[in-house]
Structure formats: C-alpha cells, structure tokens
C-alpha cells in the first residue's frame, strides 16, 4: 500500500551563471538556484538514504542531475515559474524492503514522467514508513514544454502507484478524500493551514467534552460565534459563521444525531468536568479598542487606517486563542475566522515587526517604504554588476580577489533589503484580510454584548 502526492517547488529563480549551461563543468552550489538545489539536496540527504545507496536519476546522471535540469531550462529559455515538482510515495510500515520501495519508486516515476522529464528518485530510510521522494524537472528535455500540473495528473500518479503495488502483490488504499468533494482541502492542508471545517471540528470537540443536551450544545456554538439552524428534533443541524459562503451540516463532518446523543449520555454518566468548555463571556476586541482608543469601524476611511494597529490587534486576539488560561476565563475571540487564522501567526508577527521597527503606520507609508527598498536594491545590484563586469577583464589575482570581496559586501547589504521588501509587500497584501477578520469579530462581539445585556435585563 502506498500513498502519493506532489507539489510545485516555487520561488524566485536567481541568476544562473555560465557553469549551469555546461553540465560537464563543476558547479559551485553558491551559484545555483536555491529552490531546485535544496529540493535535490533534500532527496539526497545521506542521513536519510543510508549513504546514498537509494538515489537514482532518470534521463540524467545521478550525480549531476541539477546541472542537467538547469541546462534543459537554459536550452529552452524557461527559467521562470515553477522550477520543479516534488513528489512523495509512502509505504505502510513493514510492507516493503528498501530495495523494493526504491524499485517501485523508480517504476512509478518512469511511467508517470519518464518519457519527457529528468527525474531524481530517492528512498528515505529515516522513518518507520519507508518513503520515496521524487524531484521532477518542470521543463521537458524532449519538447521544452512545462509540466502543467492538472488535477488529473494527481489522479494519474495515484493510479500508476496502485497498479504497480498490485503487480508487487501489495495492498492498495481505498479511494481517498482527495479524489472526492473536498479536493480544495487537500491543498489547504498541504500548505499547513486550516479550513473552516477543521476549526468547526476543533470547536465541536471542545464543546462535547461537557455538553449534556441539545441546549448546552446550541448555547456553546452560539457563544463561539456560530449561527445555528436546526429542525424540531435536531436530526439536521447546520452552522454558519461570519465570512462563510454557505452553512455546514454537522452530520457532514461526522457529528450525526446518533453520535451527538451518545456523547451527551457519556457526559451525563461520566465524571463532572468543571469549565471543560470555552464559554465566551467577554468581548476582547471591544476592550482592546477602548484600551487603544481606536475603533475598527473608523478604519474604513483610508485617511485614518493604522495598518500597524490592525496587525497588533489581530496578534493579540491570536495570543488569546492559544492561551489556555485566557480561554478558561472566557477571553477567547468569538469569531471562528480568528481561530482559523492561527496558522498565519508567525508570518503576521514578522510583518508587524517590520511595520513597528520602521514606523510604518499607513498604507501610504508602506508603499513609500516599498519604493525606497526597490530603489536601493536596484542601485546596489547595478553597482555589483559593474564590479562583476570589470572583473572579466585581465587582472592580477589580488585585484580579482578585492573585486570579489566588494561584490560580496554588496550582496550582504542586499539580503536584508530584499527580506524587508518581501515582508512589506506581504503586509500590504494581508492587511485588507486582517481588517475583514477584525470587522467580523467586532460584529460578533457586539451581538454577544447585546445578548448579555438582554439577559441581565
């Protein structure tokens, strides 16, 4: 039995020097494209492959696969876009030997890509599940066409792998959810993110640790920001949260009426769990607005949008989402969309750090910063290129070493500028989404506050 999948190796291609054009020359890794080089180095990692015993290339030499792949890209003038595709094929524990796993990986790669593309296949032995990594050049060495990565190609890889497993008398997995109605979820999970169904499942599990009846369940779901719709006997329960295009039925994610009734009975007869579920009683965003003297609703006017404040507010809410003690005290954000954004926290933190360190408060400030970084990068790159051009003329070893040192110093200056530019562009791209998340949370908190006032009356 084997599971399969592949994804594009994305990234900005760096300049490829003359070494990469001629696969017969020795190539220094400093001059190679980072994304493709790292993918190939990962598949060839000695610690994972038992001293490279299970590394084999198809349509190119094993030890010079990178140079041949880059030569193909150079020959057809296709250095942009996806530089390669990185696939995997994982086997059930104890079902295959390393030799057998490697043979299956090679045959799978040959049938899938072997007529058109250069490939490296490596069998990794560093986990209980033997698995193959497959790196495929994105450009065909025969036609120069780029691999298109259609949905059907993922089905085809699975079919080829299953067919070879059957030929080897190995078991085959039943059709997976990837080939069903939740195909988009596959890519969300592949990027390490959560879907709104994932967040709903997490919330349901927390709620069901102590809910003993339908009323408990409905109250907790409402408190967490969901709009609950059900029929008279609760055999059909649909939930919708702000920002969702359509409602989700609980039975579609495994919480049928029978499952819920069983969980209620377990809680009724089990030990009492105090404060086992999150009960939102506070309005953290409204409190934060008051503390900062800044209202989200005012930020609709572009003249007063404080982008750094929006990022700060969202990060504070994400901190409450992670903090178990704050959750117990009822300080978790109401909106499920906020909890879904927890996977963005690291990136948002880096972007907020850039805004804070450079006093970037408005969209206009960020645009000016991007222009400044772009101009500085262009000037430094031009200066470095002049040094490299002058170094092509005959010079003494000392002069050449001095020129190279100067070029390296400029490269050191370029790296932080490029990092800042990338973060600024990312912050500019994310900030409308940040505002939408905060707006949805504010509306949910305002409704919750109104309900609490009604109850007190």
XYZ file of C-alpha atoms in Angstrom:
457
model
C 0.000 0.000 0.000
C 1.377 3.412 -0.941
C 0.154 6.976 -0.597
C 1.240 9.524 -3.185
C 1.228 13.234 -3.906
C 3.313 16.015 -5.388
C 3.504 19.790 -5.303
C 5.345 22.545 -7.177
C 8.669 23.860 -5.960
C 8.033 27.584 -6.194
C 10.352 30.524 -5.783
C 12.214 33.310 -7.499
C 14.974 31.988 -9.710
C 18.358 33.544 -9.123
C 20.813 34.390 -11.825
C 22.334 31.256 -13.315
C 25.936 31.698 -14.381
C 27.736 30.013 -17.229
C 28.507 26.924 -15.138
C 24.866 25.870 -15.309
C 24.848 25.957 -19.112
C 27.513 23.298 -19.417
C 26.666 20.153 -17.441
C 30.243 18.862 -17.867
C 31.691 21.638 -15.692
C 31.971 21.564 -11.909
C 29.247 23.713 -10.360
C 29.637 25.540 -7.084
C 26.388 25.440 -5.048
C 26.774 29.173 -4.289
C 25.799 29.933 -7.871
C 22.883 27.544 -8.157
C 19.178 28.252 -7.917
C 18.224 27.783 -4.263
C 14.810 26.168 -4.679
C 15.756 23.387 -7.086
C 19.138 22.852 -5.410
C 17.559 22.453 -1.964
C 14.941 20.043 -3.279
C 17.612 17.847 -4.822
C 19.864 18.077 -1.761
C 16.952 17.068 0.487
C 16.253 13.958 -1.546
C 19.949 13.029 -1.476
C 20.480 13.626 2.275
C 22.949 10.945 3.418
C 21.342 10.642 6.864
C 18.023 9.688 5.282
C 19.235 7.483 2.432
C 21.842 5.267 4.111
C 24.883 6.832 2.401
C 23.092 7.386 -0.950
C 22.500 3.709 -1.578
C 18.997 4.501 -2.836
C 19.441 7.572 -5.040
C 18.812 7.106 -8.757
C 18.268 9.571 -11.592
C 16.218 9.017 -14.727
C 17.152 10.701 -18.027
C 20.221 12.341 -16.447
C 23.328 11.346 -14.449
C 22.591 10.805 -10.768
C 25.494 12.943 -9.509
C 24.880 15.786 -11.976
C 21.092 15.881 -12.034
C 20.900 19.553 -11.084
C 23.257 20.693 -13.835
C 21.328 18.736 -16.464
C 17.983 20.080 -15.272
C 19.276 23.653 -15.410
C 20.839 23.040 -18.820
C 17.402 21.964 -20.085
C 15.827 25.152 -18.721
C 18.567 27.244 -20.316
C 18.252 25.464 -23.657
C 14.554 26.253 -23.950
C 14.722 29.633 -22.225
C 12.303 28.651 -19.436
C 13.834 29.724 -16.148
C 10.726 31.281 -14.603
C 7.687 29.909 -12.761
C 7.778 26.550 -11.001
C 11.346 25.235 -11.064
C 10.453 21.598 -10.298
C 7.856 19.270 -8.791
C 8.493 17.390 -5.556
C 6.548 14.156 -5.127
C 6.336 11.519 -2.422
C 5.343 7.872 -2.239
C 4.998 6.445 1.272
C 4.563 2.765 2.187
C 2.916 1.019 5.115
C 5.325 0.095 7.914
C 6.986 -3.279 7.321
C 5.290 -3.923 3.971
C 8.335 -3.347 1.733
C 12.123 -3.563 1.918
C 14.268 -0.534 0.990
C 15.248 -2.221 -2.278
C 11.628 -2.959 -3.159
C 10.481 0.548 -2.221
C 13.168 2.056 -4.439
C 12.265 -0.187 -7.389
C 8.595 0.763 -7.050
C 9.505 4.448 -6.861
C 11.630 4.240 -9.992
C 8.937 2.397 -11.938
C 6.279 4.852 -10.778
C 8.416 7.818 -11.852
C 9.211 6.239 -15.230
C 5.573 5.559 -16.049
C 4.458 8.980 -14.860
C 7.203 11.311 -16.147
C 9.945 9.164 -17.707
C 9.154 9.910 -21.356
C 9.584 13.663 -21.019
C 11.372 14.827 -17.875
C 14.590 14.466 -15.881
C 13.932 12.879 -12.501
C 15.686 12.025 -9.238
C 14.193 9.255 -7.086
C 15.398 8.698 -3.512
C 14.208 6.216 -0.908
C 14.412 7.598 2.628
C 15.053 5.209 5.475
C 14.879 7.646 8.397
C 11.288 6.901 9.465
C 9.256 3.787 10.234
C 7.428 4.295 6.942
C 9.828 3.845 4.041
C 9.064 6.551 1.514
C 10.294 7.800 -1.835
C 10.957 11.408 -2.772
C 10.715 12.259 -6.454
C 12.051 15.517 -7.901
C 10.921 16.204 -11.470
C 12.243 18.977 -13.700
C 9.415 21.319 -14.677
C 10.690 21.557 -18.295
C 10.667 18.620 -20.726
C 14.095 17.766 -22.125
C 12.403 16.489 -25.309
C 9.956 19.262 -26.191
C 10.754 22.161 -23.857
C 7.149 22.213 -22.670
C 6.482 22.833 -18.998
C 4.576 20.335 -16.907
C 1.067 21.751 -16.403
C 0.161 20.135 -13.041
C -3.511 19.444 -13.754
C -5.790 17.832 -11.189
C -5.920 14.736 -13.388
C -2.135 14.321 -13.023
C -2.552 13.685 -9.293
C -5.165 11.024 -10.015
C -2.871 9.509 -12.633
C 0.059 9.271 -10.186
C -2.150 7.523 -7.658
C -3.448 5.090 -10.312
C 0.077 4.254 -11.531
C 1.322 3.706 -7.974
C -1.668 1.477 -7.144
C -1.169 -0.559 -10.322
C 2.496 -1.198 -9.524
C 1.618 -2.128 -5.944
C -0.885 -4.678 -7.246
C 1.780 -6.092 -9.561
C 4.015 -6.496 -6.491
C 1.176 -8.154 -4.523
C 0.963 -5.209 -2.125
C -2.216 -3.781 -0.628
C -3.912 -0.713 -2.120
C -5.689 2.090 -0.306
C -9.404 2.674 -0.971
C -10.286 5.953 -2.768
C -9.162 8.871 -0.618
C -10.941 12.095 0.216
C -8.552 13.857 -2.131
C -10.478 12.368 -5.040
C -13.837 13.300 -3.554
C -15.705 16.503 -2.900
C -13.111 18.095 -0.592
C -10.295 18.479 -3.120
C -9.605 22.095 -2.130
C -8.974 20.998 1.480
C -6.044 18.883 0.268
C -4.111 21.963 -0.819
C -5.054 23.965 2.283
C -3.671 21.179 4.488
C -0.615 20.770 2.264
C 0.284 24.416 2.985
C -0.130 23.877 6.727
C -3.358 25.863 7.024
C -6.814 25.079 8.415
C -10.174 25.038 6.667
C -13.281 26.345 8.412
C -14.398 22.706 8.756
C -11.186 21.962 10.676
C -11.900 24.846 13.051
C -15.502 23.686 13.456
C -14.331 20.169 14.343
C -11.923 21.554 16.950
C -14.683 23.674 18.465
C -17.094 20.741 18.484
C -14.618 18.519 20.315
C -14.107 21.181 22.997
C -17.836 21.688 23.380
C -18.635 17.981 23.513
C -16.291 17.391 26.459
C -19.080 18.537 28.806
C -22.301 19.219 26.861
C -25.102 17.015 28.154
C -28.021 18.051 25.933
C -29.039 19.943 22.811
C -29.488 23.169 24.731
C -25.896 23.079 26.032
C -24.617 22.391 22.536
C -26.580 25.205 20.922
C -25.620 27.724 23.601
C -21.914 26.923 23.297
C -21.962 27.079 19.497
C -23.697 30.450 19.603
C -21.186 31.710 22.162
C -18.334 30.719 19.835
C -19.762 32.817 17.007
C -21.791 30.277 15.035
C -25.301 30.800 13.757
C -27.228 27.581 14.499
C -30.092 26.305 12.351
C -31.888 23.047 13.204
C -35.187 21.236 12.730
C -37.618 20.269 15.502
C -35.819 17.061 16.599
C -32.212 18.161 15.952
C -31.707 15.479 13.297
C -30.377 18.188 10.992
C -28.124 20.904 12.434
C -26.441 23.457 10.162
C -23.875 26.004 11.292
C -22.616 29.168 9.663
C -20.042 31.709 10.822
C -19.291 35.230 9.560
C -17.373 35.092 6.288
C -18.551 31.618 5.295
C -20.214 31.374 1.889
C -22.524 28.569 2.977
C -23.566 26.668 6.078
C -22.038 23.333 7.123
C -24.164 20.453 8.353
C -22.759 18.727 11.419
C -23.517 15.258 10.077
C -21.295 16.025 7.033
C -18.246 16.197 9.329
C -19.150 13.117 11.368
C -21.435 14.536 14.074
C -24.683 12.742 13.319
C -27.646 12.823 15.685
C -26.678 9.377 16.997
C -23.058 10.418 17.632
C -24.146 13.565 19.492
C -26.678 11.691 21.650
C -24.015 9.157 22.619
C -21.619 11.952 23.612
C -24.375 13.588 25.692
C -25.045 10.286 27.525
C -21.335 9.768 28.215
C -21.129 13.214 29.813
C -24.319 12.654 31.835
C -22.960 9.462 33.382
C -19.275 10.386 33.450
C -17.290 12.485 35.941
C -18.172 16.153 36.205
C -15.755 18.348 34.254
C -15.704 21.893 35.548
C -15.154 24.600 32.943
C -14.256 21.967 30.392
C -15.573 24.006 27.515
C -14.821 27.533 26.453
C -17.646 29.858 27.405
C -17.100 33.258 25.874
C -18.240 35.913 28.339
C -16.000 38.850 27.463
C -15.501 40.981 24.370
C -11.710 41.097 23.915
C -11.629 43.156 20.710
C -14.041 45.785 22.017
C -11.922 46.011 25.173
C -8.780 46.353 23.059
C -10.375 49.133 21.024
C -11.126 51.030 24.207
C -7.611 50.465 25.519
C -6.000 51.728 22.287
C -8.614 54.426 21.657
C -9.033 53.150 18.111
C -12.201 51.709 16.586
C -12.140 49.229 13.713
C -15.201 50.840 12.124
C -13.308 54.137 11.727
C -10.640 52.445 9.633
C -12.956 52.295 6.618
C -11.711 55.799 5.849
C -8.346 55.341 4.105
C -7.100 58.565 5.672
C -7.163 57.110 9.184
C -6.280 53.441 8.617
C -3.485 52.492 11.011
C -2.275 49.254 9.473
C 0.189 48.516 12.266
C -2.588 48.844 14.861
C -4.752 46.382 12.918
C -1.907 43.855 12.895
C -1.301 44.411 16.616
C -4.986 43.815 17.429
C -5.159 40.597 15.434
C -1.966 39.263 17.028
C -3.369 39.994 20.481
C -6.511 38.014 19.626
C -4.438 35.128 18.280
C -2.476 35.137 21.546
C -5.753 34.745 23.451
C -6.695 31.907 21.103
C -3.554 29.978 22.057
C -3.607 30.779 25.767
C -5.498 28.044 27.646
C -5.836 30.123 30.817
C -7.367 33.028 28.897
C -9.770 30.609 27.242
C -10.816 29.271 30.648
C -11.523 32.825 31.775
C -13.753 33.379 28.770
C -11.423 35.643 26.794
C -11.268 33.669 23.553
C -12.237 35.609 20.415
C -15.800 34.938 19.279
C -15.226 34.595 15.533
C -14.207 31.167 14.176
C -12.308 33.020 11.430
C -9.889 34.369 14.052
C -9.192 30.858 15.338
C -8.718 29.676 11.758
C -6.027 32.359 11.270
C -3.771 30.908 13.983
C -1.669 29.306 11.215
C -0.770 32.821 9.978
C 0.532 33.998 13.349
C 4.245 33.568 12.615
C 4.029 35.451 9.314
C 1.846 38.205 10.785
C 4.308 38.628 13.664
C 7.182 39.142 11.229
C 5.150 41.640 9.212
C 4.118 43.562 12.323
C 7.752 43.674 13.442
C 8.696 45.317 10.155
C 5.889 47.883 10.468
C 6.819 48.712 14.056
C 10.581 48.897 13.534
C 10.241 51.202 10.539
C 7.393 53.413 11.854
C 5.069 52.307 9.054
C 1.545 53.198 10.124
C -0.487 53.727 6.964
C -0.810 52.126 3.554
C 0.926 55.168 2.067
C 3.877 54.679 4.448
C 4.217 51.073 3.334
C 4.095 51.997 -0.372
C 6.816 54.620 0.163
C 8.916 52.026 2.023
C 8.489 49.530 -0.829
C 9.579 52.178 -3.367
C 12.606 53.063 -1.247
C 13.668 49.417 -0.878
C 13.187 48.804 -4.586
C 15.358 51.808 -5.498
C 18.099 50.794 -3.052
C 18.113 47.208 -4.331
C 18.294 48.360 -7.957
C 21.196 50.730 -7.185
C 23.143 48.061 -5.293
C 22.535 45.436 -7.981
C 23.759 47.869 -10.621
C 26.868 48.630 -8.595
C 27.563 44.922 -8.061
C 27.113 44.187 -11.757
C 29.640 46.865 -12.658
C 32.151 45.235 -10.331
C 31.498 41.811 -11.868
C 31.776 43.206 -15.399
C 35.096 44.885 -14.605
C 36.363 41.613 -13.139
C 36.031 39.914 -16.519
C 38.993 41.875 -17.849
C 42.503 40.531 -17.150
C 43.576 41.332 -13.623
C 46.048 40.182 -11.056
C 44.837 37.609 -8.502
C 44.979 40.287 -5.807
C 42.809 42.725 -7.793
C 40.332 39.969 -8.674
C 40.069 38.916 -5.002
C 39.481 42.527 -3.984
C 36.711 42.931 -6.566
C 35.063 39.694 -5.445
C 35.179 40.838 -1.827
C 33.489 44.114 -2.804
C 30.746 42.225 -4.649
C 30.172 40.016 -1.611
C 29.843 43.047 0.643
C 27.144 44.417 -1.625
C 25.356 41.052 -1.537
C 25.357 41.245 2.275
C 23.605 44.611 2.045
C 21.085 43.268 -0.474
C 19.878 40.340 1.624
C 18.195 42.337 4.445
C 16.749 44.809 1.940
C 15.148 42.009 -0.053
C 13.797 40.459 3.135
C 12.265 43.782 4.220
C 10.809 44.342 0.757
C 9.195 40.925 0.763
C 7.715 41.478 4.240
C 6.392 44.925 3.302
C 4.741 43.561 0.163
C 3.250 40.707 2.171
C 1.920 43.078 4.856
C 0.334 45.256 2.190
C -1.308 42.182 0.691
C -2.526 40.824 4.047
C -3.853 43.974 5.652
C -7.295 44.009 3.893
C -7.800 40.432 5.114
C -6.716 41.452 8.621
C -9.283 44.246 8.604
C -12.037 41.851 7.426
C -11.205 39.408 10.227
C -11.341 42.150 12.843
C -14.549 43.560 11.402
C -16.230 40.131 11.567
C -15.008 39.659 15.153
C -16.275 43.098 16.155
C -19.739 42.438 14.736
C -19.888 39.096 16.552
C -18.766 40.633 19.852
C -21.272 43.484 19.508
C -24.097 40.959 19.057
C -22.854 38.924 22.039
C -22.706 42.032 24.203
C -26.278 42.914 23.223
C -27.444 39.390 24.113
C -25.735 39.617 27.505
C -27.433 42.940 28.211
C -30.802 41.470 27.266
C -30.266 38.560 29.663
C -29.328 40.914 32.511
C -32.498 42.901 31.947
